[in-house]
């Protein structure tokens, strides 16, 4: 993987560029994608943002979110854009498999693939250029660095600021996690100079849910949560029937796993959701328990030290059994 600096003197447009990120994008994936979009269009490029799958409604306020192509819903159009692209920016993921049904289109594309990501153990052989830095708070921060280091600070506008702020704010747990460095706050200070309304970003992301989501949370915390005090572990198991009953949409389950993590003494919180086509799990931890390794080892996943996820094709019961066995195997580190 060649360093990003080699791109700086090739940045002037016009070129066909695709920007993509991991499936079921969160605010960091979508925010860094659209932030980069609003930068590159100012350089005269022809830029298309493609999401591998659909996304949560709470991301639709981002400037030009309506222009993002959903690969699952419009794959022919998306494939045409990928075939025409000279560059494909791959944001907020470390392996191409995180782009789900889009993976083969990316593998067969002749474009130079550019990785900008902060997850551990990147598949560097898949990318021509790139940077992977797990010490970074968010991919949004890395897009900010890319703009700054390529000498384009003057192009930071309100649209870029809104998108990048959403990414860094959510990926740092509202500026709470260890990854919230002095440079994160300096970046936010620079973004604030554009005059964007940061309170509105919080409101758009967090105060726009429907009643059913909270009915679902209530039911889940009451009936679907089990605490294993011996292992300082909490597990939530969501059967598919709950998703149907409460009309749960993409994004509605985000944040649910943080509730049990805030119980005194809990070091590991897990949620396993039966999405029908797969069992999706999320892991969060406090202290010295590394959920990235845990998710990789048992759940075909990965992520960060304190936040990771995975997916399994086995039935729900089997994944739950696997989780409990893994928890027992890790007793020494969980105590
Ligand atoms: P979440 O639990 O919110 O889906 O994800 C937490 C973190 O783990 C995110 O940084 C996300 O990118 C990563 N992650 C989630 N699922 C997977 C997965 O299946 N594979 C890998 N490698 N990382 C994942
Ligand atoms: Mn991220």
Short mmCIF file of N, CA, C and O in Angstrom, two decimals, residues 80-207:
data_model
loop_
_atom_site.label_atom_id
_atom_site.label_comp_id
_atom_site.label_asym_id
_atom_site.label_seq_id
_atom_site.Cartn_x
_atom_site.Cartn_y
_atom_site.Cartn_z
N UNK A 80 -21.88 0.19 -12.85
CA UNK A 80 -21.42 1.05 -13.95
C UNK A 80 -20.48 2.13 -13.42
O UNK A 80 -19.43 2.40 -14.00
N UNK A 81 -20.83 2.73 -12.29
CA UNK A 81 -19.98 3.77 -11.68
C UNK A 81 -18.64 3.19 -11.25
O UNK A 81 -17.59 3.82 -11.41
N UNK A 82 -18.68 1.97 -10.70
CA UNK A 82 -17.43 1.33 -10.25
C UNK A 82 -16.54 1.03 -11.47
O UNK A 82 -15.33 1.26 -11.43
N UNK A 83 -17.14 0.59 -12.57
CA UNK A 83 -16.35 0.28 -13.76
C UNK A 83 -15.71 1.51 -14.38
O UNK A 83 -14.65 1.42 -14.98
N UNK A 84 -16.38 2.66 -14.25
CA UNK A 84 -15.85 3.89 -14.85
C UNK A 84 -14.83 4.58 -13.95
O UNK A 84 -14.15 5.51 -14.38
N UNK A 85 -14.72 4.14 -12.71
CA UNK A 85 -13.92 4.90 -11.73
C UNK A 85 -12.42 4.73 -11.95
O UNK A 85 -11.94 3.64 -12.28
N UNK A 86 -11.69 5.81 -11.74
CA UNK A 86 -10.22 5.71 -11.71
C UNK A 86 -9.75 5.44 -10.29
O UNK A 86 -8.81 4.71 -10.06
N UNK A 87 -10.44 6.07 -9.36
CA UNK A 87 -10.11 5.86 -7.95
C UNK A 87 -11.35 5.38 -7.19
O UNK A 87 -12.46 5.88 -7.42
N UNK A 88 -11.15 4.46 -6.28
CA UNK A 88 -12.24 4.07 -5.37
C UNK A 88 -11.73 4.25 -3.94
O UNK A 88 -10.81 3.54 -3.51
N UNK A 89 -12.30 5.20 -3.26
CA UNK A 89 -11.95 5.40 -1.85
C UNK A 89 -12.74 4.42 -0.99
O UNK A 89 -13.97 4.35 -1.11
N UNK A 90 -12.04 3.66 -0.16
CA UNK A 90 -12.66 2.66 0.70
C UNK A 90 -12.49 3.11 2.15
O UNK A 90 -11.37 3.13 2.67
N UNK A 91 -13.60 3.51 2.76
CA UNK A 91 -13.50 4.18 4.05
C UNK A 91 -14.10 3.37 5.19
O UNK A 91 -15.15 2.74 5.03
N UNK A 92 -13.45 3.42 6.34
CA UNK A 92 -14.00 2.88 7.58
C UNK A 92 -14.20 1.36 7.54
O UNK A 92 -15.06 0.85 8.23
N UNK A 93 -13.40 0.66 6.73
CA UNK A 93 -13.37 -0.80 6.84
C UNK A 93 -11.97 -1.29 6.49
O UNK A 93 -11.22 -0.61 5.79
N UNK A 94 -11.63 -2.48 6.97
CA UNK A 94 -10.28 -2.99 6.76
C UNK A 94 -10.21 -4.18 5.82
O UNK A 94 -9.14 -4.53 5.32
N UNK A 95 -11.35 -4.83 5.57
CA UNK A 95 -11.34 -5.95 4.62
C UNK A 95 -12.51 -5.77 3.65
O UNK A 95 -13.59 -5.31 4.04
N UNK A 96 -12.29 -6.15 2.39
CA UNK A 96 -13.31 -5.94 1.36
C UNK A 96 -14.60 -6.70 1.67
O UNK A 96 -15.68 -6.31 1.22
N UNK A 97 -14.50 -7.76 2.48
CA UNK A 97 -15.71 -8.53 2.81
C UNK A 97 -16.73 -7.69 3.59
O UNK A 97 -17.91 -8.02 3.62
N UNK A 98 -16.27 -6.57 4.17
CA UNK A 98 -17.19 -5.69 4.88
C UNK A 98 -18.12 -4.94 3.92
O UNK A 98 -19.00 -4.20 4.36
N UNK A 99 -17.90 -5.11 2.59
CA UNK A 99 -18.79 -4.45 1.62
C UNK A 99 -19.83 -5.43 1.08
O UNK A 99 -20.50 -5.14 0.08
N UNK A 100 -19.92 -6.60 1.72
CA UNK A 100 -20.97 -7.58 1.45
C UNK A 100 -21.12 -7.90 -0.04
O UNK A 100 -20.17 -8.34 -0.65
N UNK A 101 -22.30 -7.64 -0.64
CA UNK A 101 -22.55 -8.04 -2.03
C UNK A 101 -21.73 -7.25 -3.05
O UNK A 101 -21.69 -7.58 -4.22
N UNK A 102 -21.09 -6.17 -2.57
CA UNK A 102 -20.31 -5.32 -3.47
C UNK A 102 -18.88 -5.82 -3.62
O UNK A 102 -18.14 -5.34 -4.48
N UNK A 103 -18.51 -6.79 -2.80
CA UNK A 103 -17.10 -7.22 -2.74
C UNK A 103 -16.55 -7.62 -4.11
O UNK A 103 -15.48 -7.17 -4.51
N UNK A 104 -17.30 -8.44 -4.87
CA UNK A 104 -16.75 -8.92 -6.15
C UNK A 104 -16.58 -7.77 -7.14
O UNK A 104 -15.61 -7.74 -7.90
N UNK A 105 -17.49 -6.79 -7.12
CA UNK A 105 -17.36 -5.63 -8.02
C UNK A 105 -16.07 -4.87 -7.69
O UNK A 105 -15.36 -4.39 -8.59
N UNK A 106 -15.74 -4.77 -6.42
CA UNK A 106 -14.52 -4.06 -6.02
C UNK A 106 -13.28 -4.86 -6.41
O UNK A 106 -12.30 -4.31 -6.92
N UNK A 107 -13.34 -6.17 -6.17
CA UNK A 107 -12.18 -7.02 -6.49
C UNK A 107 -11.85 -6.94 -7.98
O UNK A 107 -10.71 -6.83 -8.38
N UNK A 108 -12.90 -6.96 -8.83
CA UNK A 108 -12.67 -6.99 -10.28
C UNK A 108 -12.45 -5.61 -10.89
O UNK A 108 -12.12 -5.51 -12.08
N UNK A 109 -12.62 -4.57 -10.12
CA UNK A 109 -12.45 -3.22 -10.67
C UNK A 109 -10.97 -2.94 -10.97
O UNK A 109 -10.08 -3.38 -10.25
N UNK A 110 -10.72 -2.20 -12.07
CA UNK A 110 -9.35 -1.85 -12.45
C UNK A 110 -8.90 -0.56 -11.75
O UNK A 110 -7.75 -0.15 -11.90
N UNK A 111 -9.80 0.08 -11.04
CA UNK A 111 -9.46 1.35 -10.38
C UNK A 111 -8.41 1.15 -9.29
O UNK A 111 -8.26 0.06 -8.75
N UNK A 112 -7.69 2.24 -8.99
CA UNK A 112 -6.81 2.21 -7.82
C UNK A 112 -7.70 2.32 -6.58
O UNK A 112 -8.52 3.24 -6.48
N UNK A 113 -7.54 1.36 -5.66
CA UNK A 113 -8.33 1.41 -4.43
C UNK A 113 -7.52 2.10 -3.34
O UNK A 113 -6.33 1.82 -3.17
N UNK A 114 -8.17 2.98 -2.64
CA UNK A 114 -7.49 3.80 -1.62
C UNK A 114 -8.17 3.56 -0.28
O UNK A 114 -9.36 3.82 -0.12
N UNK A 115 -7.40 3.05 0.67
CA UNK A 115 -7.95 2.73 1.99
C UNK A 115 -7.70 3.89 2.97
O UNK A 115 -6.57 4.36 3.10
N UNK A 116 -8.75 4.32 3.63
CA UNK A 116 -8.59 5.27 4.76
C UNK A 116 -9.41 4.68 5.90
O UNK A 116 -10.64 4.65 5.84
N UNK A 117 -8.73 4.20 6.94
CA UNK A 117 -9.43 3.43 7.96
C UNK A 117 -8.70 3.42 9.29
O UNK A 117 -7.49 3.59 9.34
N UNK A 118 -9.45 3.14 10.34
CA UNK A 118 -8.84 3.10 11.68
C UNK A 118 -9.11 1.77 12.41
O UNK A 118 -9.06 1.74 13.64
N UNK A 119 -9.40 0.72 11.65
CA UNK A 119 -9.56 -0.60 12.28
C UNK A 119 -8.24 -1.36 12.24
O UNK A 119 -7.40 -1.11 11.39
N UNK A 120 -8.13 -2.34 13.16
CA UNK A 120 -6.88 -3.11 13.23
C UNK A 120 -6.77 -4.11 12.10
O UNK A 120 -7.77 -4.51 11.52
N UNK A 121 -5.55 -4.54 11.82
CA UNK A 121 -5.24 -5.62 10.88
C UNK A 121 -5.88 -5.45 9.51
O UNK A 121 -6.69 -6.27 9.07
N UNK A 122 -5.53 -4.38 8.78
CA UNK A 122 -6.11 -4.16 7.44
C UNK A 122 -5.55 -5.16 6.43
O UNK A 122 -4.42 -5.62 6.54
N UNK A 123 -6.40 -5.44 5.42
CA UNK A 123 -6.00 -6.33 4.31
C UNK A 123 -5.26 -5.46 3.29
O UNK A 123 -5.80 -5.14 2.23
N UNK A 124 -4.04 -5.05 3.60
CA UNK A 124 -3.36 -4.01 2.79
C UNK A 124 -3.14 -4.43 1.34
O UNK A 124 -3.09 -3.58 0.46
N UNK A 125 -3.03 -5.75 1.09
CA UNK A 125 -2.76 -6.21 -0.28
C UNK A 125 -3.90 -5.87 -1.25
O UNK A 125 -3.70 -5.87 -2.46
N UNK A 126 -5.08 -5.55 -0.72
CA UNK A 126 -6.22 -5.22 -1.59
C UNK A 126 -6.22 -3.77 -2.06
O UNK A 126 -7.07 -3.39 -2.86
N UNK A 127 -5.30 -2.94 -1.55
CA UNK A 127 -5.37 -1.51 -1.83
C UNK A 127 -4.06 -0.99 -2.44
O UNK A 127 -2.98 -1.44 -2.08
N UNK A 128 -4.18 -0.05 -3.39
CA UNK A 128 -2.99 0.53 -4.03
C UNK A 128 -2.37 1.59 -3.14
O UNK A 128 -1.16 1.66 -2.98
N UNK A 129 -3.23 2.46 -2.62
CA UNK A 129 -2.77 3.52 -1.72
C UNK A 129 -3.54 3.38 -0.42
O UNK A 129 -4.61 2.77 -0.38
N UNK A 130 -3.02 4.03 0.61
CA UNK A 130 -3.86 4.06 1.80
C UNK A 130 -3.15 4.34 3.09
O UNK A 130 -1.92 4.42 3.17
N UNK A 131 -3.98 4.48 4.09
CA UNK A 131 -3.50 4.67 5.45
C UNK A 131 -4.45 3.95 6.39
O UNK A 131 -5.67 4.02 6.23
N UNK A 132 -3.87 3.24 7.35
CA UNK A 132 -4.67 2.56 8.35
C UNK A 132 -4.04 2.91 9.68
O UNK A 132 -2.87 2.64 9.90
N UNK A 133 -4.81 3.56 10.53
CA UNK A 133 -4.24 3.98 11.81
C UNK A 133 -5.24 3.76 12.95
O UNK A 133 -6.10 4.60 13.21
N UNK A 134 -5.11 2.62 13.65
CA UNK A 134 -6.06 2.31 14.72
C UNK A 134 -6.00 3.28 15.90
O UNK A 134 -6.90 3.29 16.73
N UNK A 135 -4.98 4.14 15.93
CA UNK A 135 -4.90 5.12 17.01
C UNK A 135 -5.84 6.30 16.74
O UNK A 135 -6.12 7.10 17.63
N UNK A 136 -6.34 6.40 15.53
CA UNK A 136 -7.22 7.53 15.19
C UNK A 136 -8.64 7.31 15.72
O UNK A 136 -9.15 6.20 15.70
N UNK A 137 -9.25 8.40 16.14
CA UNK A 137 -10.58 8.33 16.74
C UNK A 137 -11.63 7.81 15.78
O UNK A 137 -12.59 7.16 16.18
N UNK A 138 -11.47 8.16 14.51
CA UNK A 138 -12.55 7.95 13.54
C UNK A 138 -11.97 8.08 12.14
O UNK A 138 -10.91 8.69 11.95
N UNK A 139 -12.69 7.55 11.18
CA UNK A 139 -12.28 7.78 9.80
C UNK A 139 -12.50 9.25 9.44
O UNK A 139 -11.74 9.83 8.68
N UNK A 140 -13.52 9.86 10.06
CA UNK A 140 -13.77 11.29 9.82
C UNK A 140 -12.53 12.13 10.14
O UNK A 140 -12.17 13.04 9.38
N UNK A 141 -11.85 11.78 11.22
CA UNK A 141 -10.63 12.53 11.57
C UNK A 141 -9.56 12.32 10.49
O UNK A 141 -8.80 13.25 10.16
N UNK A 142 -9.52 11.13 9.93
CA UNK A 142 -8.51 10.84 8.90
C UNK A 142 -8.81 11.56 7.59
O UNK A 142 -7.91 11.95 6.86
N UNK A 143 -10.10 11.76 7.31
CA UNK A 143 -10.48 12.55 6.13
C UNK A 143 -10.09 14.01 6.35
O UNK A 143 -9.56 14.68 5.45
N UNK A 144 -10.29 14.48 7.56
CA UNK A 144 -9.88 15.85 7.92
C UNK A 144 -8.37 15.99 7.68
O UNK A 144 -7.91 16.94 7.05
N UNK A 145 -7.58 15.02 8.19
CA UNK A 145 -6.12 15.05 8.02
C UNK A 145 -5.75 15.06 6.53
O UNK A 145 -4.83 15.76 6.11
N UNK A 146 -6.47 14.26 5.75
CA UNK A 146 -6.21 14.17 4.30
C UNK A 146 -6.41 15.54 3.64
O UNK A 146 -5.58 16.00 2.84
N UNK A 147 -7.48 16.21 4.01
CA UNK A 147 -7.77 17.54 3.44
C UNK A 147 -6.68 18.53 3.86
O UNK A 147 -6.13 19.27 3.04
N UNK A 148 -6.36 18.50 5.15
CA UNK A 148 -5.36 19.44 5.68
C UNK A 148 -3.98 19.19 5.08
O UNK A 148 -3.32 20.10 4.60
N UNK A 149 -3.57 17.91 5.12
CA UNK A 149 -2.21 17.58 4.70
C UNK A 149 -2.01 17.73 3.20
O UNK A 149 -0.89 17.91 2.73
N UNK A 150 -3.09 17.67 2.44
CA UNK A 150 -2.95 17.90 1.00
C UNK A 150 -2.99 19.38 0.67
O UNK A 150 -3.02 19.77 -0.50
N UNK A 151 -3.02 20.22 1.71
CA UNK A 151 -2.93 21.66 1.50
C UNK A 151 -4.25 22.32 1.14
O UNK A 151 -4.27 23.37 0.50
N UNK A 152 -5.36 21.71 1.54
CA UNK A 152 -6.66 22.23 1.13
C UNK A 152 -7.55 22.71 2.27
O UNK A 152 -8.78 22.67 2.15
N UNK A 153 -6.93 23.16 3.34
CA UNK A 153 -7.70 23.65 4.49
C UNK A 153 -8.78 24.65 4.08
O UNK A 153 -9.89 24.64 4.63
N UNK A 154 -8.46 25.48 3.11
CA UNK A 154 -9.40 26.54 2.70
C UNK A 154 -10.70 25.98 2.15
O UNK A 154 -11.71 26.69 2.09
N UNK A 155 -10.71 24.73 1.75
CA UNK A 155 -11.93 24.14 1.16
C UNK A 155 -12.89 23.58 2.21
O UNK A 155 -13.98 23.11 1.88
N UNK A 156 -12.49 23.60 3.48
CA UNK A 156 -13.38 23.06 4.52
C UNK A 156 -14.60 23.98 4.67
O UNK A 156 -14.47 25.14 5.06
N UNK A 157 -15.74 23.46 4.29
CA UNK A 157 -16.97 24.26 4.34
C UNK A 157 -17.97 23.65 5.33
O UNK A 157 -17.67 22.65 5.99
N UNK A 158 -19.13 24.24 5.39
CA UNK A 158 -20.13 23.81 6.37
C UNK A 158 -20.58 22.36 6.14
O UNK A 158 -20.78 21.61 7.10
N UNK A 159 -20.73 21.97 4.88
CA UNK A 159 -21.17 20.60 4.58
C UNK A 159 -20.13 19.60 5.08
O UNK A 159 -20.47 18.60 5.73
N UNK A 160 -18.88 19.87 4.79
CA UNK A 160 -17.80 18.98 5.26
C UNK A 160 -17.81 18.93 6.78
O UNK A 160 -17.71 17.86 7.38
N UNK A 161 -17.95 20.08 7.40
CA UNK A 161 -17.91 20.16 8.86
C UNK A 161 -19.03 19.33 9.49
O UNK A 161 -18.80 18.57 10.44
N UNK A 162 -20.23 19.45 8.96
CA UNK A 162 -21.37 18.69 9.52
C UNK A 162 -21.11 17.19 9.43
O UNK A 162 -21.35 16.45 10.39
N UNK A 163 -20.62 16.76 8.27
CA UNK A 163 -20.40 15.31 8.05
C UNK A 163 -19.28 14.79 8.93
O UNK A 163 -19.42 13.74 9.57
N UNK A 164 -18.17 15.50 8.97
CA UNK A 164 -17.02 15.00 9.75
C UNK A 164 -17.29 15.09 11.25
O UNK A 164 -16.88 14.22 12.02
N UNK A 165 -18.01 16.12 11.66
CA UNK A 165 -18.35 16.23 13.09
C UNK A 165 -19.22 15.04 13.52
O UNK A 165 -19.00 14.45 14.58
N UNK A 166 -20.18 14.68 12.68
CA UNK A 166 -21.05 13.54 13.00
C UNK A 166 -20.22 12.27 13.17
O UNK A 166 -20.45 11.48 14.09
N UNK A 167 -19.23 12.09 12.31
CA UNK A 167 -18.39 10.89 12.37
C UNK A 167 -17.53 10.85 13.62
O UNK A 167 -17.51 9.84 14.35
N UNK A 168 -16.85 11.95 13.89
CA UNK A 168 -15.93 11.94 15.04
C UNK A 168 -16.71 11.94 16.35
O UNK A 168 -16.32 11.28 17.31
N UNK A 169 -17.83 12.63 16.39
CA UNK A 169 -18.59 12.69 17.64
C UNK A 169 -19.15 11.31 18.00
O UNK A 169 -19.04 10.87 19.15
N UNK A 170 -19.69 10.61 17.03
CA UNK A 170 -20.28 9.29 17.34
C UNK A 170 -19.20 8.25 17.61
O UNK A 170 -19.34 7.44 18.52
N UNK A 171 -18.11 8.26 16.83
CA UNK A 171 -17.08 7.24 17.02
C UNK A 171 -16.27 7.44 18.31
O UNK A 171 -15.59 6.52 18.76
N UNK A 172 -16.34 8.63 18.90
CA UNK A 172 -15.65 8.84 20.18
C UNK A 172 -16.65 8.73 21.34
O UNK A 172 -16.31 9.09 22.48
N UNK A 173 -17.88 8.25 21.09
CA UNK A 173 -18.88 8.18 22.14
C UNK A 173 -19.12 9.56 22.73
O UNK A 173 -19.05 9.74 23.95
N UNK A 174 -19.37 10.55 21.86
CA UNK A 174 -19.54 11.96 22.25
C UNK A 174 -18.32 12.47 23.02
O UNK A 174 -18.44 13.05 24.10
N UNK A 175 -17.14 12.21 22.45
CA UNK A 175 -15.85 12.72 22.97
C UNK A 175 -15.49 12.13 24.33
O UNK A 175 -14.89 12.79 25.17
N UNK A 176 -15.85 10.85 24.50
CA UNK A 176 -15.62 10.20 25.77
C UNK A 176 -14.46 9.20 25.75
O UNK A 176 -13.71 9.08 26.70
N UNK A 177 -14.34 8.46 24.63
CA UNK A 177 -13.37 7.36 24.60
C UNK A 177 -11.93 7.87 24.63
O UNK A 177 -11.66 9.03 24.34
N UNK A 178 -11.00 6.91 24.96
CA UNK A 178 -9.56 7.22 25.01
C UNK A 178 -9.06 7.87 23.72
O UNK A 178 -8.10 8.62 23.74
N UNK A 179 -9.71 7.51 22.60
CA UNK A 179 -9.25 8.00 21.30
C UNK A 179 -9.49 9.51 21.13
O UNK A 179 -9.07 10.09 20.13
N UNK A 180 -10.16 10.15 22.11
CA UNK A 180 -10.44 11.59 22.01
C UNK A 180 -9.20 12.38 22.41
O UNK A 180 -9.04 12.80 23.55
N UNK A 181 -8.32 12.58 21.45
CA UNK A 181 -7.03 13.25 21.70
C UNK A 181 -7.18 14.76 21.57
O UNK A 181 -8.22 15.27 21.14
N UNK A 182 -6.09 15.44 21.88
CA UNK A 182 -6.06 16.90 21.69
C UNK A 182 -6.32 17.22 20.21
O UNK A 182 -7.00 18.20 19.89
N UNK A 183 -5.79 16.39 19.30
CA UNK A 183 -6.00 16.72 17.88
C UNK A 183 -7.46 16.57 17.47
O UNK A 183 -7.91 17.25 16.55
N UNK A 184 -8.21 15.69 18.18
CA UNK A 184 -9.65 15.60 17.91
C UNK A 184 -10.30 16.95 18.24
O UNK A 184 -11.08 17.50 17.44
N UNK A 185 -9.96 17.49 19.40
CA UNK A 185 -10.57 18.78 19.78
C UNK A 185 -10.11 19.92 18.88
O UNK A 185 -10.88 20.82 18.57
N UNK A 186 -8.85 19.87 18.43
CA UNK A 186 -8.38 20.92 17.49
C UNK A 186 -9.15 20.83 16.19
O UNK A 186 -9.52 21.86 15.60
N UNK A 187 -9.38 19.61 15.76
CA UNK A 187 -10.14 19.43 14.52
C UNK A 187 -11.54 20.01 14.68
O UNK A 187 -12.03 20.74 13.81
N UNK A 188 -12.19 19.71 15.81
CA UNK A 188 -13.54 20.22 16.03
C UNK A 188 -13.54 21.74 16.06
O UNK A 188 -14.42 22.39 15.48
N UNK A 189 -12.49 22.31 16.67
CA UNK A 189 -12.39 23.78 16.69
C UNK A 189 -12.34 24.33 15.27
O UNK A 189 -13.03 25.31 14.94
N UNK A 190 -11.57 23.67 14.41
CA UNK A 190 -11.47 24.13 13.01
C UNK A 190 -12.83 23.98 12.31
O UNK A 190 -13.26 24.88 11.56
N UNK A 191 -13.51 22.86 12.56
CA UNK A 191 -14.82 22.65 11.92
C UNK A 191 -15.82 23.70 12.38
O UNK A 191 -16.62 24.20 11.59
N UNK A 192 -15.75 24.07 13.68
CA UNK A 192 -16.69 25.07 14.23
C UNK A 192 -16.52 26.43 13.54
O UNK A 192 -17.46 27.22 13.49
N UNK A 193 -15.31 26.70 13.04
CA UNK A 193 -15.09 27.99 12.36
C UNK A 193 -15.94 28.14 11.11
O UNK A 193 -16.13 29.25 10.63
N UNK A 194 -16.47 27.04 10.59
CA UNK A 194 -17.32 27.16 9.40
C UNK A 194 -18.71 27.67 9.77
O UNK A 194 -19.51 27.99 8.90
N UNK A 195 -19.00 27.70 11.09
CA UNK A 195 -20.29 28.21 11.53
C UNK A 195 -21.39 27.16 11.54
O UNK A 195 -22.57 27.49 11.73
N UNK A 196 -21.07 25.89 11.37
CA UNK A 196 -22.13 24.87 11.36
C UNK A 196 -22.72 24.72 12.76
O UNK A 196 -22.08 25.06 13.76
N UNK A 197 -23.96 24.22 12.81
CA UNK A 197 -24.70 24.14 14.06
C UNK A 197 -24.50 22.75 14.68
O UNK A 197 -25.16 21.78 14.27
N UNK A 198 -23.59 22.63 15.65
CA UNK A 198 -23.28 21.30 16.17
C UNK A 198 -24.43 20.71 16.97
O UNK A 198 -24.66 19.50 16.96
N UNK A 199 -25.22 21.57 17.65
CA UNK A 199 -26.38 21.05 18.41
C UNK A 199 -27.37 20.37 17.48
O UNK A 199 -27.98 19.36 17.83
N UNK A 200 -27.51 20.94 16.31
CA UNK A 200 -28.45 20.39 15.33
C UNK A 200 -27.97 18.99 14.88
O UNK A 200 -28.80 18.09 14.66
N UNK A 201 -26.66 18.81 14.78
CA UNK A 201 -26.13 17.49 14.39
C UNK A 201 -26.50 16.46 15.45
O UNK A 201 -26.98 15.36 15.13
N UNK A 202 -26.32 16.80 16.73
CA UNK A 202 -26.70 15.88 17.82
C UNK A 202 -28.19 15.57 17.74
O UNK A 202 -28.61 14.41 17.85
N UNK A 203 -28.98 16.60 17.53
CA UNK A 203 -30.43 16.43 17.46
C UNK A 203 -30.82 15.52 16.29
O UNK A 203 -31.62 14.59 16.45
N UNK A 204 -30.22 15.76 15.14
CA UNK A 204 -30.51 14.93 13.96
C UNK A 204 -30.18 13.47 14.19
O UNK A 204 -30.87 12.57 13.72
N UNK A 205 -29.09 13.23 14.91
CA UNK A 205 -28.63 11.85 15.10
C UNK A 205 -29.36 11.14 16.24
O UNK A 205 -29.62 9.94 16.16
N UNK A 206 -29.66 11.87 17.30
CA UNK A 206 -30.12 11.19 18.52
C UNK A 206 -31.57 11.46 18.90
O UNK A 206 -32.11 10.76 19.75
N UNK A 207 -32.18 12.50 18.33
CA UNK A 207 -33.53 12.85 18.78
C UNK A 207 -34.56 12.70 17.67
O UNK A 207 -35.49 13.50 17.54
#
